[in-house]
Coordinates of C-alpha atoms in Angstrom, one line a residue:
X1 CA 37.7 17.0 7.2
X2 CA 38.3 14.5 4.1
X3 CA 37.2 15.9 0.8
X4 CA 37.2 14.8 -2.6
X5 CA 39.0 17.1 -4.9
X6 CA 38.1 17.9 -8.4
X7 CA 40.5 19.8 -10.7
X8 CA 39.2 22.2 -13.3
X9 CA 41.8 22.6 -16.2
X10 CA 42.2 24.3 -20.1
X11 CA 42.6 21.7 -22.4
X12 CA 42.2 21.3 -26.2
X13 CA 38.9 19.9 -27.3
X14 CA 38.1 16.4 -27.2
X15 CA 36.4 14.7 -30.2
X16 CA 33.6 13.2 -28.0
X17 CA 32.3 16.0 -25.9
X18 CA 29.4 18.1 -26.9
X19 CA 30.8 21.2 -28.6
X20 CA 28.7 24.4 -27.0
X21 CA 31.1 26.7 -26.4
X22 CA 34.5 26.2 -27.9
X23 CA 35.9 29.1 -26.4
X24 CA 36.0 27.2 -22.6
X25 CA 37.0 23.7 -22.5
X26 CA 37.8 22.1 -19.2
X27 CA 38.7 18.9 -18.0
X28 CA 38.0 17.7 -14.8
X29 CA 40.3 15.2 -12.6
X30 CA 39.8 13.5 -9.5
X31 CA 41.1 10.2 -7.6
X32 CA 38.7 7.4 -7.0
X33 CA 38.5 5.2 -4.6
X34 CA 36.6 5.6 -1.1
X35 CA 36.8 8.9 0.8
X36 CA 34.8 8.8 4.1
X37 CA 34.1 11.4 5.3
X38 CA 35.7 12.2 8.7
X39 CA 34.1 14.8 11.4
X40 CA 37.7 16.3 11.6
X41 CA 41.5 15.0 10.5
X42 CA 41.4 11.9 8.1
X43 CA 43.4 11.1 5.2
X44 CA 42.7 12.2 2.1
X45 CA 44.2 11.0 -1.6
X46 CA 44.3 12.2 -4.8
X47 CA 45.4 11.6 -8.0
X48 CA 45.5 13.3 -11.7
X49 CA 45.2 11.7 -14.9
X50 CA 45.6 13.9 -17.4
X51 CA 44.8 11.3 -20.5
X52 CA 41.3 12.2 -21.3
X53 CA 40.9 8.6 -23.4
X54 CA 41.9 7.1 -20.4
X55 CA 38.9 4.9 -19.0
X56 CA 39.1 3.1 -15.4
X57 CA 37.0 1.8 -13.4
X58 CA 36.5 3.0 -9.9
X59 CA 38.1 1.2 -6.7
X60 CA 35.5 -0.4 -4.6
X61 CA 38.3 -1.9 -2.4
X62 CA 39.1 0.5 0.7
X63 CA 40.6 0.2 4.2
X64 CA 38.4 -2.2 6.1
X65 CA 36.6 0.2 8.6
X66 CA 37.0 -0.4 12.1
X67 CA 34.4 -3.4 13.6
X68 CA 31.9 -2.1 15.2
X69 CA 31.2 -2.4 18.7
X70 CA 29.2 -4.8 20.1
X71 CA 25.4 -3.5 21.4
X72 CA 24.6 -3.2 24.9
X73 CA 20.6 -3.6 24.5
X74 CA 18.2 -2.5 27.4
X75 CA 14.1 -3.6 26.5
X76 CA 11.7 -2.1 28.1
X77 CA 8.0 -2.8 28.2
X78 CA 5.5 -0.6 30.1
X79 CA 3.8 -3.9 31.8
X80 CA 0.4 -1.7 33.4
X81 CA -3.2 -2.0 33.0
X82 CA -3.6 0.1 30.3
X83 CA -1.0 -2.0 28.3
X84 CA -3.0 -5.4 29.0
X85 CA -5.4 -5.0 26.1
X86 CA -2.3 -5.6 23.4
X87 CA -1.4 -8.9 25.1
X88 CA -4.6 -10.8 25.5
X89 CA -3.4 -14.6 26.2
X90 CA -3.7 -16.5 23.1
X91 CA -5.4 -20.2 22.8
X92 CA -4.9 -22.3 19.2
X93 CA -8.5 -20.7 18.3
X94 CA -7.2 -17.1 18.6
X95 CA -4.6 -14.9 16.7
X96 CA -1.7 -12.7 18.2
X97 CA -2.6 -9.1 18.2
X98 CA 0.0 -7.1 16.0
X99 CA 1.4 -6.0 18.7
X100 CA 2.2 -9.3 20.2
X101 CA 3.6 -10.6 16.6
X102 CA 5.8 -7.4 16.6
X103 CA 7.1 -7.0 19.9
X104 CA 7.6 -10.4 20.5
X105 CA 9.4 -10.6 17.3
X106 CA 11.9 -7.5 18.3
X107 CA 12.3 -8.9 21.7
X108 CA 13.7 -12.6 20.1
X109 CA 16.2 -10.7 17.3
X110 CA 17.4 -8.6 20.1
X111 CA 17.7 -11.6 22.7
X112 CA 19.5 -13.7 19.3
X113 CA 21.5 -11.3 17.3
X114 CA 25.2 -11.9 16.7
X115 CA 25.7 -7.8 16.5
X116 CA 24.1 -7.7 20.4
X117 CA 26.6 -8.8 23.4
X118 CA 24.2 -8.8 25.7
X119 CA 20.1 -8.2 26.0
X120 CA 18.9 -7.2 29.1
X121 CA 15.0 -7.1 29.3
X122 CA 12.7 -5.4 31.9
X123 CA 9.1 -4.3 32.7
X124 CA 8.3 -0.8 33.6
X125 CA 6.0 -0.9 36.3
X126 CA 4.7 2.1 38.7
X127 CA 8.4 2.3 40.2
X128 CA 12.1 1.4 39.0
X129 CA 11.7 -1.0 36.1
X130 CA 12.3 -4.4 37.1
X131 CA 14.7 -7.0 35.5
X132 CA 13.0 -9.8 33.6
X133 CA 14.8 -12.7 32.2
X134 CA 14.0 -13.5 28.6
X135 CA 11.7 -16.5 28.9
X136 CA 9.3 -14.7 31.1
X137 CA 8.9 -11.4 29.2
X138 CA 8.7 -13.6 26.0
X139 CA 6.0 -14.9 27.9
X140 CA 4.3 -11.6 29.3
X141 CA 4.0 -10.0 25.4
X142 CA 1.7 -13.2 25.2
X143 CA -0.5 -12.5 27.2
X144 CA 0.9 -13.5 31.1
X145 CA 0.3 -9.9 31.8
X146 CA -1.2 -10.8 35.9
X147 CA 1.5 -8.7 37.2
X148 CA 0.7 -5.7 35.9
X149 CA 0.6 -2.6 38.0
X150 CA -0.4 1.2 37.6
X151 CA 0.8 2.9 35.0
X152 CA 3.8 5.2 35.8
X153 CA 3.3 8.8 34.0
X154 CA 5.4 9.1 31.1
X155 CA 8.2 11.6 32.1
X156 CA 8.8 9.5 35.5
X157 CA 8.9 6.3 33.5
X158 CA 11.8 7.8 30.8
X159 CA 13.3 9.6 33.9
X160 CA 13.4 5.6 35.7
X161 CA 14.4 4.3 32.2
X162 CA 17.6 6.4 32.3
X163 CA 18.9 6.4 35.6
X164 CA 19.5 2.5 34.7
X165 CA 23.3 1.5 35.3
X166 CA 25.0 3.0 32.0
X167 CA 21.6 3.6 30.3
X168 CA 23.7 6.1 27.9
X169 CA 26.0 4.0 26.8
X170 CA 23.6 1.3 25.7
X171 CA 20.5 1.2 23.3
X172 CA 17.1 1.4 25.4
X173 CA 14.4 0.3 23.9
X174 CA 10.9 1.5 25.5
X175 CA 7.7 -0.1 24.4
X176 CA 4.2 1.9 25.6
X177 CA 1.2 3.0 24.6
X178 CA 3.0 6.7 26.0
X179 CA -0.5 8.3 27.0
X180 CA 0.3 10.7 29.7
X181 CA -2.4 12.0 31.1
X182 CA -1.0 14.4 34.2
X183 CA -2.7 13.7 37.7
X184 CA -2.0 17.3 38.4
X185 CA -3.8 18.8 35.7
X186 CA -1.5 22.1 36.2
X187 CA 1.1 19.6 34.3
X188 CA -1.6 19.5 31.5
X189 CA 0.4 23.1 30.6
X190 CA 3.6 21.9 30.0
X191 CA 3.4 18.1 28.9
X192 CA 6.2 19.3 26.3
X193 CA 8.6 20.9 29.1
X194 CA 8.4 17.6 31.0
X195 CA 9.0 15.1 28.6
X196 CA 12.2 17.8 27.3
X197 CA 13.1 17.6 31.4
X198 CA 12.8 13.8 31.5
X199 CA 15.3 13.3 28.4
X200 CA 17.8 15.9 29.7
X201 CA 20.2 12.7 31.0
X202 CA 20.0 11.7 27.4
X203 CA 20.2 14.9 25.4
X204 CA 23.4 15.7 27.3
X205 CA 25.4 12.7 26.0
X206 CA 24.0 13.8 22.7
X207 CA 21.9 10.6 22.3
X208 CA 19.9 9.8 19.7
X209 CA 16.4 8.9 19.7
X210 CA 14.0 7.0 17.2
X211 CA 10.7 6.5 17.4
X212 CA 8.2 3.9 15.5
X213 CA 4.4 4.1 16.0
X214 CA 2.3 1.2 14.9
X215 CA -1.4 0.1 16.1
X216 CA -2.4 -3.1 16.8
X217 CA -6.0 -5.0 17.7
X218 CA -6.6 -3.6 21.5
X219 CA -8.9 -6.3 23.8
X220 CA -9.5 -5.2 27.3
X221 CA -9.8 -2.6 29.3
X222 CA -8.6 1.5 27.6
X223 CA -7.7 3.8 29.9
X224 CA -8.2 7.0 28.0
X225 CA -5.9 10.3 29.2
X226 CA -9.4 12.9 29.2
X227 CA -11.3 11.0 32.0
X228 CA -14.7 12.2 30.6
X229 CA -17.7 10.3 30.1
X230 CA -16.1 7.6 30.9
X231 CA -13.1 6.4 32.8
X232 CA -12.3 2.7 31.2
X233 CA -13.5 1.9 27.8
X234 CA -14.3 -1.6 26.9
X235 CA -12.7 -2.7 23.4
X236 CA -12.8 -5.7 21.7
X237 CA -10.2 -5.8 18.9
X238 CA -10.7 -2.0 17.9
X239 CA -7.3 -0.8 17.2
X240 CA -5.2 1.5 19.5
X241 CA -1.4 3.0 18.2
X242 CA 1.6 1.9 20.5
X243 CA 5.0 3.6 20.0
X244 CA 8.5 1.9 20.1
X245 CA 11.3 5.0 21.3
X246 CA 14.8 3.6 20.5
X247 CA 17.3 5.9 22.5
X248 CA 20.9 5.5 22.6
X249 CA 24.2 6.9 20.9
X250 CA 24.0 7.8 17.0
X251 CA 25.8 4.8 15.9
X252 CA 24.0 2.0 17.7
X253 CA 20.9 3.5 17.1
X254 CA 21.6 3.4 13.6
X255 CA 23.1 -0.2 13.9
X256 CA 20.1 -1.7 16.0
X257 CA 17.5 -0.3 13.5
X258 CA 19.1 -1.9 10.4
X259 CA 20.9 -5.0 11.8
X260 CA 18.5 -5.9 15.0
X261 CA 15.3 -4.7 15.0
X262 CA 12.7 -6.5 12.5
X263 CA 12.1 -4.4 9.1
X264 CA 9.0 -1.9 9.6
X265 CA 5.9 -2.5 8.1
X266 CA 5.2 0.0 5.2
X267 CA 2.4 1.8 7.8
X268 CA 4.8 2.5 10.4
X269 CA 4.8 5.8 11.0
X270 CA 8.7 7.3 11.7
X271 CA 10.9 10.1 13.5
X272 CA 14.4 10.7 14.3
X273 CA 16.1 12.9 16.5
X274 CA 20.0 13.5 16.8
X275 CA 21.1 10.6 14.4
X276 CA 24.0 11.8 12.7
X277 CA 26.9 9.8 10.7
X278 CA 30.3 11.6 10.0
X279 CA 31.9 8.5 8.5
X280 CA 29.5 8.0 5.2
X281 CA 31.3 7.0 2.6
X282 CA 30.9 8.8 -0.8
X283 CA 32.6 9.3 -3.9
X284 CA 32.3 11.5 -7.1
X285 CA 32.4 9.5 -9.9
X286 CA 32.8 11.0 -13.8
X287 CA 30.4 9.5 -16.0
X288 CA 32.7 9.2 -19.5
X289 CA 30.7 6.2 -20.1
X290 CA 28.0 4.6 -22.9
X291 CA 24.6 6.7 -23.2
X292 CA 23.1 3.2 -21.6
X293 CA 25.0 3.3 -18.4
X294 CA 22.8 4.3 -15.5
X295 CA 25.4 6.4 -14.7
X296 CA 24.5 8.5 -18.0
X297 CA 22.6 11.7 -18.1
X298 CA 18.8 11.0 -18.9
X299 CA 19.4 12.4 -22.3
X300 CA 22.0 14.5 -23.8
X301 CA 21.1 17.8 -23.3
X302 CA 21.5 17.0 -19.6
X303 CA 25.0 18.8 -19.4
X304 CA 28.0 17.9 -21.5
X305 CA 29.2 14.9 -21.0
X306 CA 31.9 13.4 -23.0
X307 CA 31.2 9.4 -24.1
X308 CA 34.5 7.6 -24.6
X309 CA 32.7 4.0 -25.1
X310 CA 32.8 2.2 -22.5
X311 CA 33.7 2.1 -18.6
X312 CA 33.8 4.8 -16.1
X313 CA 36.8 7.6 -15.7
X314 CA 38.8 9.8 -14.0
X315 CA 38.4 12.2 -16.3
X316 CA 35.9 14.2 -18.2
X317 CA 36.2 16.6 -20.4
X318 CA 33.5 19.2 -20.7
X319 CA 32.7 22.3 -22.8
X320 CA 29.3 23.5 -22.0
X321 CA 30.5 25.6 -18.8
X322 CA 28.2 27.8 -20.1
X323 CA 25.3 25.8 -19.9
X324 CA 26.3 23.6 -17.1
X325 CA 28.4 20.2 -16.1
X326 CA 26.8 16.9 -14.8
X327 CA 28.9 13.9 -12.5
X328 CA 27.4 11.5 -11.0
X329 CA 27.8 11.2 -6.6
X330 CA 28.3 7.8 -5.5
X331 CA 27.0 7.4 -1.4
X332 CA 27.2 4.5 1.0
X333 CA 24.5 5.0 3.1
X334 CA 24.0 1.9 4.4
X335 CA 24.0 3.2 8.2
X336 CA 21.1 5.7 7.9
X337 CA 17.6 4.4 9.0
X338 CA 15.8 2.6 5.5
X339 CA 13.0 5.2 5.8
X340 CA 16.1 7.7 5.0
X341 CA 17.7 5.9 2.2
X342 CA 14.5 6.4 -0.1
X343 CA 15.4 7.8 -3.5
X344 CA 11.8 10.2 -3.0
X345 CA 12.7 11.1 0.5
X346 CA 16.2 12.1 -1.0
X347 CA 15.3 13.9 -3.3
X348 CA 13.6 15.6 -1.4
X349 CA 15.7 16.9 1.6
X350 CA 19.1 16.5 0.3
X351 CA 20.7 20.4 -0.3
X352 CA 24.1 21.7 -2.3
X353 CA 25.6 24.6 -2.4
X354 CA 29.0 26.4 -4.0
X355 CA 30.2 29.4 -2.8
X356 CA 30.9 31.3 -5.7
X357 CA 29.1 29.4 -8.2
X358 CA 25.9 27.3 -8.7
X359 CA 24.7 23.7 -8.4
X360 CA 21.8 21.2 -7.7
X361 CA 20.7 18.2 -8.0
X362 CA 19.5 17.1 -11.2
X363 CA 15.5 16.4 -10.9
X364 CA 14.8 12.3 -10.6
X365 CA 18.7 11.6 -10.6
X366 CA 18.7 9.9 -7.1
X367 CA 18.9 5.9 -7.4
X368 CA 19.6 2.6 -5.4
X369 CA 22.7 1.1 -6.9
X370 CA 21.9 -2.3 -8.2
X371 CA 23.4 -4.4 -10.9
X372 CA 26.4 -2.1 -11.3
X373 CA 29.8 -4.3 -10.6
X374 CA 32.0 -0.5 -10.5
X375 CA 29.9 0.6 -7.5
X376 CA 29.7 -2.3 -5.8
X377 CA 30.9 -0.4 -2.3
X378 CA 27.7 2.3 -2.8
X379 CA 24.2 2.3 -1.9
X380 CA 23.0 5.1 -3.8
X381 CA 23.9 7.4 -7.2
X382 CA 22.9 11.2 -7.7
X383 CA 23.4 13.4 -10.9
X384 CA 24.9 17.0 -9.7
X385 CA 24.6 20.0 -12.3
X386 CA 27.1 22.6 -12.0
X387 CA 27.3 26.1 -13.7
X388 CA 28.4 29.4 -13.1
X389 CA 31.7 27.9 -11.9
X390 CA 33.7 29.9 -9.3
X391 CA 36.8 31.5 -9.8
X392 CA 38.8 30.7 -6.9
X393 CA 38.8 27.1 -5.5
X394 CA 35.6 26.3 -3.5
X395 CA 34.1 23.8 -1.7
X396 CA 30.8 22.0 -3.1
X397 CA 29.0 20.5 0.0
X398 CA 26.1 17.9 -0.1
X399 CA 24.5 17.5 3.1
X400 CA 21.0 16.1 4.6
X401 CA 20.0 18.1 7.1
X402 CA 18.2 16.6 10.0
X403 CA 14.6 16.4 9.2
X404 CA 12.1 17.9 12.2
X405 CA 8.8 16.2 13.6
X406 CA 7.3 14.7 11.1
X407 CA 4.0 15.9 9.8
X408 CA 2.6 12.3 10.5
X409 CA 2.4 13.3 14.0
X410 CA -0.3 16.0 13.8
X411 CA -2.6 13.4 12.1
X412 CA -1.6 10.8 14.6
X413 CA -2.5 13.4 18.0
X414 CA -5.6 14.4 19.3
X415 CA -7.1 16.6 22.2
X416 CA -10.1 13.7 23.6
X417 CA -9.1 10.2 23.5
X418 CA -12.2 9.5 25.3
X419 CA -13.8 7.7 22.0
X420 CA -15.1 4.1 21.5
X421 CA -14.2 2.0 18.2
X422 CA -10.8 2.1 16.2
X423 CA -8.6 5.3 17.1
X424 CA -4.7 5.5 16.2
X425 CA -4.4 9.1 17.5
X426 CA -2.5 9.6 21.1
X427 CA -3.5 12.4 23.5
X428 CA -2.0 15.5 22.9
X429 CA 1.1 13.1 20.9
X430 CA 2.3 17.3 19.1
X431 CA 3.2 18.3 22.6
X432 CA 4.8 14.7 23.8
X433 CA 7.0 15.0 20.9
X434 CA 7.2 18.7 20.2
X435 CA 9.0 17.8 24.2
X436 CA 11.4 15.2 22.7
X437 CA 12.4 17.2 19.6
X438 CA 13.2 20.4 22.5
X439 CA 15.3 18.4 24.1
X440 CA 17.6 18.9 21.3
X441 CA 19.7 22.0 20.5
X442 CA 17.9 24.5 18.1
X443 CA 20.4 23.3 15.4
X444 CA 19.8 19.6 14.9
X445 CA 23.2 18.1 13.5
X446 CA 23.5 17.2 9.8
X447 CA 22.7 13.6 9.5
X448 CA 25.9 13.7 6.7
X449 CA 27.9 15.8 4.8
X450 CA 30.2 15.2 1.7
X451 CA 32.8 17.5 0.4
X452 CA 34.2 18.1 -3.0
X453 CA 37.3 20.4 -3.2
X454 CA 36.8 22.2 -6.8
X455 CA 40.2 24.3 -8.7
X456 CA 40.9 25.8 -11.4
X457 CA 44.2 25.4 -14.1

């Protein structure tokens, strides 16, 4: 596994550092330039400056990484009666529904994109899903829905999904209201255990899977999952939630959401299971630069940090061990989903740790890059404080473990969806995806991890 080493060394005092404690001065080395982060192997360079006036900036040139593969795109749309009410045919007097804006929108960048080599699309109807050519489901999201059939229950319809030629090598992307309301109400039980059962082809190639839930204006006929008072439920333009499930490997998952799929509107509710990136690039970077850098500390007393005047180094020198050292982590996180590259969420979730010794995150320190020519190659900056530095050479780890199901989904279930005007709750939606996120091991995999190598001299 690539790492980024840092060397810890006894020097003589520096005239620009923060004198604290005199009696421990260190200086601390590293070689710049982009690591990535490899899930085992990969090459790894370093190299020590020892000049502590020296003042570089960082490489933001690299080995071009391998091109990406082309996607392999499978769209699916649940075409059945209860999905008729997004897709009202339109006339020049009426609007699109959201949902026909949306999908209709997804199903052109899909059908267009340069990163997609091919876009198959299909409707899910009560048996196999059937092939559709582009023109006609373009046409069916607005509102040429006549060859709609019963709906299929949920697990079948995943089950059909993924039994498609290669379905696990490709992205799938399934559209649906994904009510399931078991026929056999003995199923009613265990609606987790059969949506878990119905992902297991997916779960053993260690597929991802991400899902977006929206609502859109409803006009037609709602066929509710508790069949009491009433069976079908009139609505005209109440709102209803619809779900978009994007399952495929890590990667393209990652690659469809950013590159493919439109943006998501700021009330799209999201969840991801299994995505994981062990090629992120990252870089620690050693902030001997001007107090106005936004690379600086947010005010001196923020760890020592030794100002040479301008730039960015490869060295720092530091003597406030006792009180604690600040550098700066530079991340490319391009790949992960945008609702995970959000300073707040971050903050929030990311986690460090040194054997031996103690670190965190400084509080607020997480930021988009922007307007900062050095760090061109990175997406992201975070201010690490370290103290109570180990003895023997240790490993400092960032990582961002894989978040769980969302507490969105709670709000977003309910147990009677038997109920007239505007409702963006799903039946029982805490055991649907309480299902998906079983389907997973116990031990979801760490969406990234970067390494930094620390010694003493």
């Amino acid at each position: 596994m690539s790492e980024v080493s840092l060397l810890l060394r006894r020097k003589g005092r520096n005239p620009f550092s923060f004198p604290i404690d005199t009696a421990r001065i260190w200086s601390v080395a590293l070689a710049l330039g982009l690591l990535t982060l490899a899930s085992c192997g990969g090459d790894s360079t370093s190299t020590e400056t020892t000049d502590p006036e020296t003042t570089t900036a960082p490489a933001t040139t690299a080995t071009a990484p391998a091109k990406a593969a082309p996607l392999q795109v499978n769209v699916f749309l649940e075409l059945s009666g209860g999905m008729k009410g997004f897709m009202p045919v339109n006339t020049t007097a009426t609007e699109p529904t959201a949902f026909q804006k949306r999908i209709s929108l997804l199903a052109s960048r899909t059908n267009s994109n340069p990163a997609v080599e091919q876009a198959q699309f299909w409707l899910s109807l009560n048996k196999t899903p059937q092939s559709s050519k582009y023109t006609h489901f373009r046409d069916v999201v607005q509102g040429d829905t006549k060859g709609a059939a019963l709906g299929t229950e949920l697990p079948t319809m995943l089950e059909n999904i993924l039994a498609q030629p290669n379905a696990t090598q490709k992205v799938n992307v399934v559209v649906s209201d994904f009510i399931y309301g078991p026929q056999r109400q003995a199923d009613v039980a265990v609606m987790g255990v059969r949506i878990t059962d119905a992902l297991a082809a997916a779960t053993r190639k260690q597929l991802a899977v991400a899902v977006l839930a929206e609502t859109s204006a409803f006009y037609g006929t709602f066929h509710p999952a508790v069949k009491t008072p009433k069976e079908r439920i009139p609505l005209k333009g109440e709102s209803r939630p619809y779900y978009i499930w994007i399952i495929g490997p890590a990667a393209a998952v990652g690659r469809y959401l950013n590159e493919v799929a439109p943006a998501a509107d700021a009330k799209t509710q999201q969840a991801y299971f299994g995505l994981s990136f062990p090629k992120v690039p990252y870089n620690a970077v050693l902030t001997q630069v001007p107090s106005t850098s936004p690379l600086a500390p947010a005010s001196e007393g923020s760890g020592s940090i030794s100002y040479a005047g301008a730039g960015v180094s490869t060295n720092l020198e530091v003597s406030d061990v006792k009180d604690g050292v600040d550098f700066t982590v530079a991340l490319d996180l391009a790949q992960l989903p945008a609702a995970w590259r959000e300073p707040s969420f971050l903050a929030r979730n990311l986690q460090a740790d040194l054997p031996g010794g103690a670190v965190k995150l400084v509080p607020n320190s997480v930021k988009a890059v922007s307007g900062t020519p050095s760090l061109a190659a990175y997406t992201h900056t975070i201010r690490v404080h370290l103290t109570g530095l180990p003895k023997e050479p240790a490993t400092l780890t960032l990582r961002l473990p894989a978040p769980g199901v969302p507490a969105w989904v709670t709000q977003w279930s309910t147990e009677n969806d038997n109920r007239t005007g505007p409702l963006n709750q799903t039946y029982r939606l805490t055991e649907i995806m309480t299902g998906l996120r079983d389907a997973f091991p116990q031990q979801l995999p760490t969406v990234f991890t970067a390494t930094f190598s620390l010694s003493q001299d």
